[in-house]
Each structure stands twice: as structure tokens, then as C-alpha cells.
Amino acid sequence: MTEDSTAQDRQLLRDYAGETRDPHVTALMGELLRHLDQVDFARTTGRTGGNTRGLGQGRYAVSYAHGAQMTRADHLAVLVHELTHVAVDQAYDSEMLNFPAPALSTAERQRVREETPGREEDFQNARLRNTGRQQRDAFVGLVVANGQRLVRELPSSGLSAERQRMVREKLTSHLQPRPFHEYDGVLSHLLTWCDLDGADRSSAFYRSLSAMVDQAAAWRAAGQIRTPRRRRGLFSRLGATLRKLTRGFRR
């Protein structure tokens, strides 16, 4: 069962942007609300999760599981997460990949469409194949390092044990397998949880997370990302992780 929730969810996001007192959330919401009228929302039955689809001509459809037990914090975190995917696509024009990726030619798009009709992720994978290995590796290296740092600093956050479990799951089960697709969205999701759950703003976890959110937003504003210089030996240590993560889009 699917229910159109566009009016309610747009208002919920506008209300949240007006009520938050967190400067990092305020800045993020200021960016995201610029895209709000381009998005239609729908609630579905199910347990968790959301999905954002590009409809062409700057329009998007967000659907997400919404149950009676869903808290306001979880609801808003999902909406902010999915709206971040829209901001990413608008910034990079990259099939919602979290960095600029070379556009596909008309012939390449037609080939992907014929090989696997109806699979949006295959357009992403085709663009990843057209991206230089050094750029891919540098981005994955950054995501892996930042994710590990957040997991390591999570006990300092002041969040409840249950919320810490959910944050850890987002970082390890959601972000790690899909770094090219989920980095910006997961950071926005976690920041929303921190804001609404009253995380310790002085903690190492919050300071690191908010800095990462701000950095990702700055990259989107510039339309390009700047990853750290490649350090000797870093990616050899991450070799097994990279091979696993890139296997999905290699032919």
C-alpha cells in the first residue's frame, strides 16, 4: 500500500528547519529546502528504508517505509537522508553518485537500458566504470576512514545505547557496502538523529560528524570533491575492502 504524503512531508521538513537550533543542521536544511518542491513523497508499508528515484527534468520521487511505531526523529532522519540524495544529484548531475562522474554517451545509455531495463543502479555502475580508478579509490579510502572514525568515537556521543546501535548499523551495514551512493545521505541522517536526540555537542563524535557534514555540503556547493592526497601504503591496506566494494560494477 502506498500513500501520497507530499504535502505532509514537505511541511514536516519546513517545520524542522524552522525549529532546529543546531547551526550545522540549519545550514544543511537551508541547502536541502531549495530542492523540496522538486520532490514528491510517498509512504509505504514495510519495516525501514527509503528510496529516491530521478524522474527526469529535475523531478524526483521519494518513497519510504512508514509504520505506526516510527518516531518523529526516525521519520525526519529518513526524509533528510533522501532529500540529500536529491541535493547530490543536483550538485553533480551524476545519477546520485556522491561525486562528479563522467556522463554517459547516448550510445552507452541505450546499451545499459537494453541490457538491464528498469535498473537505475546500472546507470550508476556504468558511470563508475568511466571514473578513474584513482578517483574511486581515493573516495572509498575517505569514506572508510571517516566511517571507522565515527564508529570509534561513537561512545562519546551521549546518545542512548539503542541509538548508538542504530548509528553503528548505518555506518557498517548501510554506508560501508555502498560508499559511492550513501556517504552524504548517511551523514545527514546521523546529524538529524544527533540533533533530535540531544547528542553531546562537545563530544568527539559530534565534532567529527558535523565537520564531515559541512565538508560534504561544501563539495556539493562547489560541484566537486577534494579527497586527501594518496598516502603510500594506504590503499594497499584497504585493498581487500576496495576489491569487494568495486566488484559490483566491474564487468
mmCIF file of C-alpha atoms in Angstrom:
data_model
loop_
_atom_site.group_PDB
_atom_site.id
_atom_site.type_symbol
_atom_site.label_atom_id
_atom_site.label_comp_id
_atom_site.label_asym_id
_atom_site.label_seq_id
_atom_site.Cartn_x
_atom_site.Cartn_y
_atom_site.Cartn_z
ATOM 1 C CA MET A 1 0.000 0.000 0.000
ATOM 2 C CA THR A 2 1.327 3.451 -0.970
ATOM 3 C CA GLU A 3 0.076 6.783 0.365
ATOM 4 C CA ASP A 4 0.926 10.168 -1.143
ATOM 5 C CA SER A 5 2.472 12.174 1.686
ATOM 6 C CA THR A 6 3.967 15.051 -0.292
ATOM 7 C CA ALA A 7 2.134 17.876 1.469
ATOM 8 C CA GLN A 8 2.679 16.455 4.979
ATOM 9 C CA ASP A 9 6.350 15.649 4.465
ATOM 10 C CA ARG A 10 7.214 18.962 2.851
ATOM 11 C CA GLN A 11 5.611 20.747 5.809
ATOM 12 C CA LEU A 12 7.368 18.475 8.314
ATOM 13 C CA LEU A 13 10.737 19.344 6.769
ATOM 14 C CA ARG A 14 9.955 23.058 6.710
ATOM 15 C CA ASP A 15 8.873 22.938 10.357
ATOM 16 C CA TYR A 16 12.062 21.124 11.326
ATOM 17 C CA ALA A 17 14.223 23.678 9.504
ATOM 18 C CA GLY A 18 12.469 26.439 11.442
ATOM 19 C CA GLU A 19 12.745 24.848 14.867
ATOM 20 C CA THR A 20 16.302 23.452 14.945
ATOM 21 C CA ARG A 21 18.888 25.446 16.855
ATOM 22 C CA ASP A 22 21.836 23.438 15.584
ATOM 23 C CA PRO A 23 23.856 25.627 13.166
ATOM 24 C CA HIS A 24 25.068 22.641 11.153
ATOM 25 C CA VAL A 25 21.512 21.371 10.701
ATOM 26 C CA THR A 26 20.328 24.887 9.859
ATOM 27 C CA ALA A 27 22.928 25.159 7.105
ATOM 28 C CA LEU A 28 22.106 21.686 5.770
ATOM 29 C CA MET A 29 18.365 22.319 5.751
ATOM 30 C CA GLY A 30 18.900 25.638 4.012
ATOM 31 C CA GLU A 31 20.515 23.737 1.153
ATOM 32 C CA LEU A 32 18.006 20.897 1.071
ATOM 33 C CA LEU A 33 14.855 23.033 1.167
ATOM 34 C CA ARG A 34 15.893 24.657 -2.107
ATOM 35 C CA HIS A 35 15.086 21.313 -3.750
ATOM 36 C CA LEU A 36 11.964 20.462 -1.759
ATOM 37 C CA ASP A 37 9.391 21.465 -4.376
ATOM 38 C CA GLN A 38 11.089 19.170 -6.902
ATOM 39 C CA VAL A 39 10.250 16.100 -4.808
ATOM 40 C CA ASP A 40 7.068 14.069 -4.324
ATOM 41 C CA PHE A 41 6.886 11.833 -1.248
ATOM 42 C CA ALA A 42 5.048 8.570 -0.669
ATOM 43 C CA ARG A 43 4.748 6.365 2.415
ATOM 44 C CA THR A 44 4.717 2.607 2.012
ATOM 45 C CA THR A 45 4.209 -0.347 4.284
ATOM 46 C CA GLY A 46 7.275 -2.203 5.458
ATOM 47 C CA ARG A 47 9.911 -2.086 8.124
ATOM 48 C CA THR A 48 12.559 0.519 7.271
ATOM 49 C CA GLY A 49 14.315 2.317 4.492
ATOM 50 C CA GLY A 50 13.757 4.828 1.737
ATOM 51 C CA ASN A 51 14.364 5.176 -1.966
ATOM 52 C CA THR A 52 14.870 8.198 -4.209
ATOM 53 C CA ARG A 53 14.285 7.989 -7.962
ATOM 54 C CA GLY A 54 15.104 10.574 -10.565
ATOM 55 C CA LEU A 55 12.139 11.169 -12.856
ATOM 56 C CA GLY A 56 13.903 13.466 -15.306
ATOM 57 C CA GLN A 57 13.649 17.198 -15.857
ATOM 58 C CA GLY A 58 14.683 17.891 -12.266
ATOM 59 C CA ARG A 59 11.847 15.907 -10.653
ATOM 60 C CA TYR A 60 12.248 13.174 -8.025
ATOM 61 C CA ALA A 61 10.102 10.624 -6.210
ATOM 62 C CA VAL A 62 10.912 9.576 -2.646
ATOM 63 C CA SER A 63 9.226 6.546 -1.103
ATOM 64 C CA TYR A 64 9.888 5.193 2.355
ATOM 65 C CA ALA A 65 8.519 2.717 4.866
ATOM 66 C CA HIS A 66 6.337 4.413 7.474
ATOM 67 C CA GLY A 67 4.747 2.499 10.317
ATOM 68 C CA ALA A 68 2.754 3.418 13.388
ATOM 69 C CA GLN A 69 5.812 2.938 15.592
ATOM 70 C CA MET A 70 8.019 5.323 13.607
ATOM 71 C CA THR A 71 9.271 8.153 15.822
ATOM 72 C CA ARG A 72 9.488 11.748 14.651
ATOM 73 C CA ALA A 73 13.289 11.589 14.858
ATOM 74 C CA ASP A 74 13.390 8.494 12.630
ATOM 75 C CA HIS A 75 10.849 9.997 10.238
ATOM 76 C CA LEU A 76 12.787 13.222 9.803
ATOM 77 C CA ALA A 77 16.120 11.433 9.530
ATOM 78 C CA VAL A 78 14.809 9.355 6.617
ATOM 79 C CA LEU A 79 13.385 12.430 4.871
ATOM 80 C CA VAL A 80 16.601 14.412 5.314
ATOM 81 C CA HIS A 81 18.622 11.412 4.100
ATOM 82 C CA GLU A 82 16.558 11.025 0.931
ATOM 83 C CA LEU A 83 16.474 14.752 0.225
ATOM 84 C CA THR A 84 20.268 14.742 0.476
ATOM 85 C CA HIS A 85 20.319 12.287 -2.460
ATOM 86 C CA VAL A 86 18.413 14.908 -4.462
ATOM 87 C CA ALA A 87 20.919 17.612 -3.472
ATOM 88 C CA VAL A 88 23.768 15.313 -4.533
ATOM 89 C CA ASP A 89 22.203 14.695 -7.927
ATOM 90 C CA GLN A 90 21.559 18.386 -8.461
ATOM 91 C CA ALA A 91 25.140 19.249 -7.462
ATOM 92 C CA TYR A 92 26.985 16.634 -9.514
ATOM 93 C CA ASP A 93 24.486 15.504 -12.187
ATOM 94 C CA SER A 94 25.808 12.012 -11.522
ATOM 95 C CA GLU A 95 22.834 9.619 -11.189
ATOM 96 C CA MET A 96 23.013 10.379 -7.439
ATOM 97 C CA LEU A 97 26.600 9.170 -7.075
ATOM 98 C CA ASN A 98 28.315 11.164 -4.342
ATOM 99 C CA PHE A 99 30.876 12.781 -6.648
ATOM 100 C CA PRO A 100 31.064 14.021 -10.252
ATOM 101 C CA ALA A 101 31.258 11.042 -12.624
ATOM 102 C CA PRO A 102 31.671 11.247 -16.396
ATOM 103 C CA ALA A 103 28.364 11.423 -18.225
ATOM 104 C CA LEU A 104 27.311 8.504 -20.389
ATOM 105 C CA SER A 105 27.054 8.944 -24.129
ATOM 106 C CA THR A 106 23.719 8.366 -25.817
ATOM 107 C CA ALA A 107 25.002 5.003 -27.078
ATOM 108 C CA GLU A 108 26.176 3.974 -23.601
ATOM 109 C CA ARG A 109 22.846 4.884 -22.027
ATOM 110 C CA GLN A 110 20.988 2.922 -24.676
ATOM 111 C CA ARG A 111 23.221 -0.108 -24.125
ATOM 112 C CA VAL A 112 22.596 -0.066 -20.370
ATOM 113 C CA ARG A 113 18.862 0.367 -20.947
ATOM 114 C CA GLU A 114 18.751 -2.629 -23.277
ATOM 115 C CA GLU A 115 20.912 -4.885 -21.101
ATOM 116 C CA THR A 116 19.028 -4.376 -17.825
ATOM 117 C CA PRO A 117 15.813 -2.417 -18.355
ATOM 118 C CA GLY A 118 14.388 -0.723 -15.301
ATOM 119 C CA ARG A 119 17.554 -0.947 -13.163
ATOM 120 C CA GLU A 120 18.639 2.587 -12.241
ATOM 121 C CA GLU A 121 21.710 1.346 -10.382
ATOM 122 C CA ASP A 122 23.194 0.048 -13.639
ATOM 123 C CA PHE A 123 23.453 3.617 -14.940
ATOM 124 C CA GLN A 124 25.378 4.448 -11.769
ATOM 125 C CA ASN A 125 27.632 1.442 -12.242
ATOM 126 C CA ALA A 126 28.299 2.381 -15.866
ATOM 127 C CA ARG A 127 29.356 5.865 -14.795
ATOM 128 C CA LEU A 128 31.579 4.401 -12.086
ATOM 129 C CA ARG A 129 33.334 2.313 -14.727
ATOM 130 C CA ASN A 130 34.047 5.540 -16.609
ATOM 131 C CA THR A 131 35.586 7.114 -13.499
ATOM 132 C CA GLY A 132 39.322 6.789 -12.981
ATOM 133 C CA ARG A 133 40.429 4.141 -10.524
ATOM 134 C CA GLN A 134 42.499 6.643 -8.549
ATOM 135 C CA GLN A 135 39.441 8.850 -8.004
ATOM 136 C CA ARG A 136 37.306 5.877 -6.974
ATOM 137 C CA ASP A 137 39.961 4.559 -4.608
ATOM 138 C CA ALA A 138 40.551 7.947 -3.028
ATOM 139 C CA PHE A 139 36.844 8.406 -2.359
ATOM 140 C CA VAL A 140 36.419 4.936 -0.882
ATOM 141 C CA GLY A 141 39.501 5.498 1.256
ATOM 142 C CA LEU A 142 37.994 8.673 2.657
ATOM 143 C CA VAL A 143 34.612 7.042 3.336
ATOM 144 C CA VAL A 144 36.175 4.019 5.030
ATOM 145 C CA ALA A 145 38.443 6.169 7.208
ATOM 146 C CA ASN A 146 35.650 8.558 8.201
ATOM 147 C CA GLY A 147 33.239 5.720 8.922
ATOM 148 C CA GLN A 148 35.792 3.976 11.127
ATOM 149 C CA ARG A 149 36.472 7.221 12.965
ATOM 150 C CA LEU A 150 32.787 7.767 13.708
ATOM 151 C CA VAL A 151 32.365 4.201 14.982
ATOM 152 C CA ARG A 152 35.422 4.635 17.183
ATOM 153 C CA GLU A 153 34.173 7.933 18.642
ATOM 154 C CA LEU A 154 30.513 6.903 18.947
ATOM 155 C CA PRO A 155 30.670 6.018 22.686
ATOM 156 C CA SER A 156 31.445 9.677 23.436
ATOM 157 C CA SER A 157 28.239 10.887 21.717
ATOM 158 C CA GLY A 158 25.895 10.888 24.700
ATOM 159 C CA LEU A 159 23.297 9.035 22.619
ATOM 160 C CA SER A 160 21.323 6.161 24.126
ATOM 161 C CA ALA A 161 22.608 2.624 23.746
ATOM 162 C CA GLU A 162 19.818 1.824 21.284
ATOM 163 C CA ARG A 163 20.535 4.872 19.154
ATOM 164 C CA GLN A 164 24.237 4.067 19.180
ATOM 165 C CA ARG A 165 23.374 0.599 17.893
ATOM 166 C CA MET A 166 21.362 2.141 15.071
ATOM 167 C CA VAL A 167 24.148 4.588 14.205
ATOM 168 C CA ARG A 168 26.694 1.779 14.141
ATOM 169 C CA GLU A 169 24.420 -0.245 11.866
ATOM 170 C CA LYS A 170 24.047 2.719 9.488
ATOM 171 C CA LEU A 171 27.797 3.097 9.275
ATOM 172 C CA THR A 172 28.684 -0.568 8.882
ATOM 173 C CA SER A 173 25.720 -2.167 7.111
ATOM 174 C CA HIS A 174 24.418 0.743 5.021
ATOM 175 C CA LEU A 175 27.359 3.027 4.260
ATOM 176 C CA GLN A 176 30.265 0.608 4.037
ATOM 177 C CA PRO A 177 28.827 -1.605 1.250
ATOM 178 C CA ARG A 178 27.682 1.440 -0.816
ATOM 179 C CA PRO A 179 30.160 4.278 -0.252
ATOM 180 C CA PHE A 180 29.679 5.833 -3.689
ATOM 181 C CA HIS A 181 25.914 6.078 -3.189
ATOM 182 C CA GLU A 182 25.334 6.648 0.528
ATOM 183 C CA TYR A 183 28.078 8.794 2.069
ATOM 184 C CA ASP A 184 26.342 12.183 2.028
ATOM 185 C CA GLY A 185 22.904 10.746 2.838
ATOM 186 C CA VAL A 186 24.105 8.733 5.825
ATOM 187 C CA LEU A 187 25.968 11.728 7.266
ATOM 188 C CA SER A 188 22.790 13.835 7.018
ATOM 189 C CA HIS A 189 20.772 11.003 8.605
ATOM 190 C CA LEU A 190 23.139 10.749 11.574
ATOM 191 C CA LEU A 191 23.262 14.516 12.105
ATOM 192 C CA THR A 192 19.457 14.629 12.263
ATOM 193 C CA TRP A 193 19.411 11.871 14.870
ATOM 194 C CA CYS A 194 22.034 13.716 16.888
ATOM 195 C CA ASP A 195 20.063 16.950 16.780
ATOM 196 C CA LEU A 196 16.712 15.449 17.736
ATOM 197 C CA ASP A 197 18.095 13.012 20.315
ATOM 198 C CA GLY A 198 20.186 15.646 22.073
ATOM 199 C CA ALA A 199 23.682 14.330 21.394
ATOM 200 C CA ASP A 200 26.561 15.890 23.307
ATOM 201 C CA ARG A 201 27.691 18.739 21.002
ATOM 202 C CA SER A 202 31.080 18.833 22.714
ATOM 203 C CA SER A 203 31.790 15.144 22.068
ATOM 204 C CA ALA A 204 34.452 13.929 19.662
ATOM 205 C CA PHE A 205 31.751 12.064 17.720
ATOM 206 C CA TYR A 206 29.576 15.114 17.149
ATOM 207 C CA ARG A 207 32.512 17.363 16.271
ATOM 208 C CA SER A 208 33.737 14.859 13.689
ATOM 209 C CA LEU A 209 30.283 14.179 12.248
ATOM 210 C CA SER A 210 29.319 17.845 11.914
ATOM 211 C CA ALA A 211 32.666 18.624 10.243
ATOM 212 C CA MET A 212 32.063 15.809 7.729
ATOM 213 C CA VAL A 213 28.535 17.085 7.015
ATOM 214 C CA ASP A 214 29.862 20.593 6.444
ATOM 215 C CA GLN A 215 32.635 19.304 4.188
ATOM 216 C CA ALA A 216 30.234 17.254 2.052
ATOM 217 C CA ALA A 217 27.939 20.299 1.730
ATOM 218 C CA ALA A 218 30.895 22.456 0.654
ATOM 219 C CA TRP A 219 31.796 19.887 -2.004
ATOM 220 C CA ARG A 220 28.220 19.910 -3.312
ATOM 221 C CA ALA A 221 28.245 23.716 -3.428
ATOM 222 C CA ALA A 222 31.480 23.629 -5.442
ATOM 223 C CA GLY A 223 30.317 20.773 -7.665
ATOM 224 C CA GLN A 224 33.495 18.834 -6.969
ATOM 225 C CA ILE A 225 35.184 16.968 -4.141
ATOM 226 C CA ARG A 226 38.716 17.204 -2.847
ATOM 227 C CA THR A 227 39.947 13.999 -1.240
ATOM 228 C CA PRO A 228 43.217 13.885 0.725
ATOM 229 C CA ARG A 229 46.425 13.143 -1.121
ATOM 230 C CA ARG A 230 47.014 9.459 -1.538
ATOM 231 C CA ARG A 231 49.416 8.244 1.124
ATOM 232 C CA ARG A 232 51.852 5.485 0.354
ATOM 233 C CA GLY A 233 50.549 2.153 1.576
ATOM 234 C CA LEU A 234 47.057 3.390 2.500
ATOM 235 C CA PHE A 235 45.213 1.668 -0.315
ATOM 236 C CA SER A 236 47.279 -1.479 -0.166
ATOM 237 C CA ARG A 237 45.984 -1.834 3.390
ATOM 238 C CA LEU A 238 42.476 -1.262 2.094
ATOM 239 C CA GLY A 239 42.954 -3.495 -0.936
ATOM 240 C CA ALA A 240 40.621 -6.262 0.165
ATOM 241 C CA THR A 241 37.895 -3.763 1.050
ATOM 242 C CA LEU A 242 38.206 -1.949 -2.262
ATOM 243 C CA ARG A 243 38.062 -5.141 -4.302
ATOM 244 C CA LYS A 244 34.875 -6.146 -2.543
ATOM 245 C CA LEU A 245 33.261 -2.733 -2.942
ATOM 246 C CA THR A 246 34.119 -2.344 -6.633
ATOM 247 C CA ARG A 247 33.250 -5.902 -7.676
ATOM 248 C CA GLY A 248 29.592 -4.884 -8.137
ATOM 249 C CA PHE A 249 30.262 -2.516 -11.022
ATOM 250 C CA ARG A 250 33.079 -4.286 -12.872
ATOM 251 C CA ARG A 251 32.142 -6.346 -15.863
#
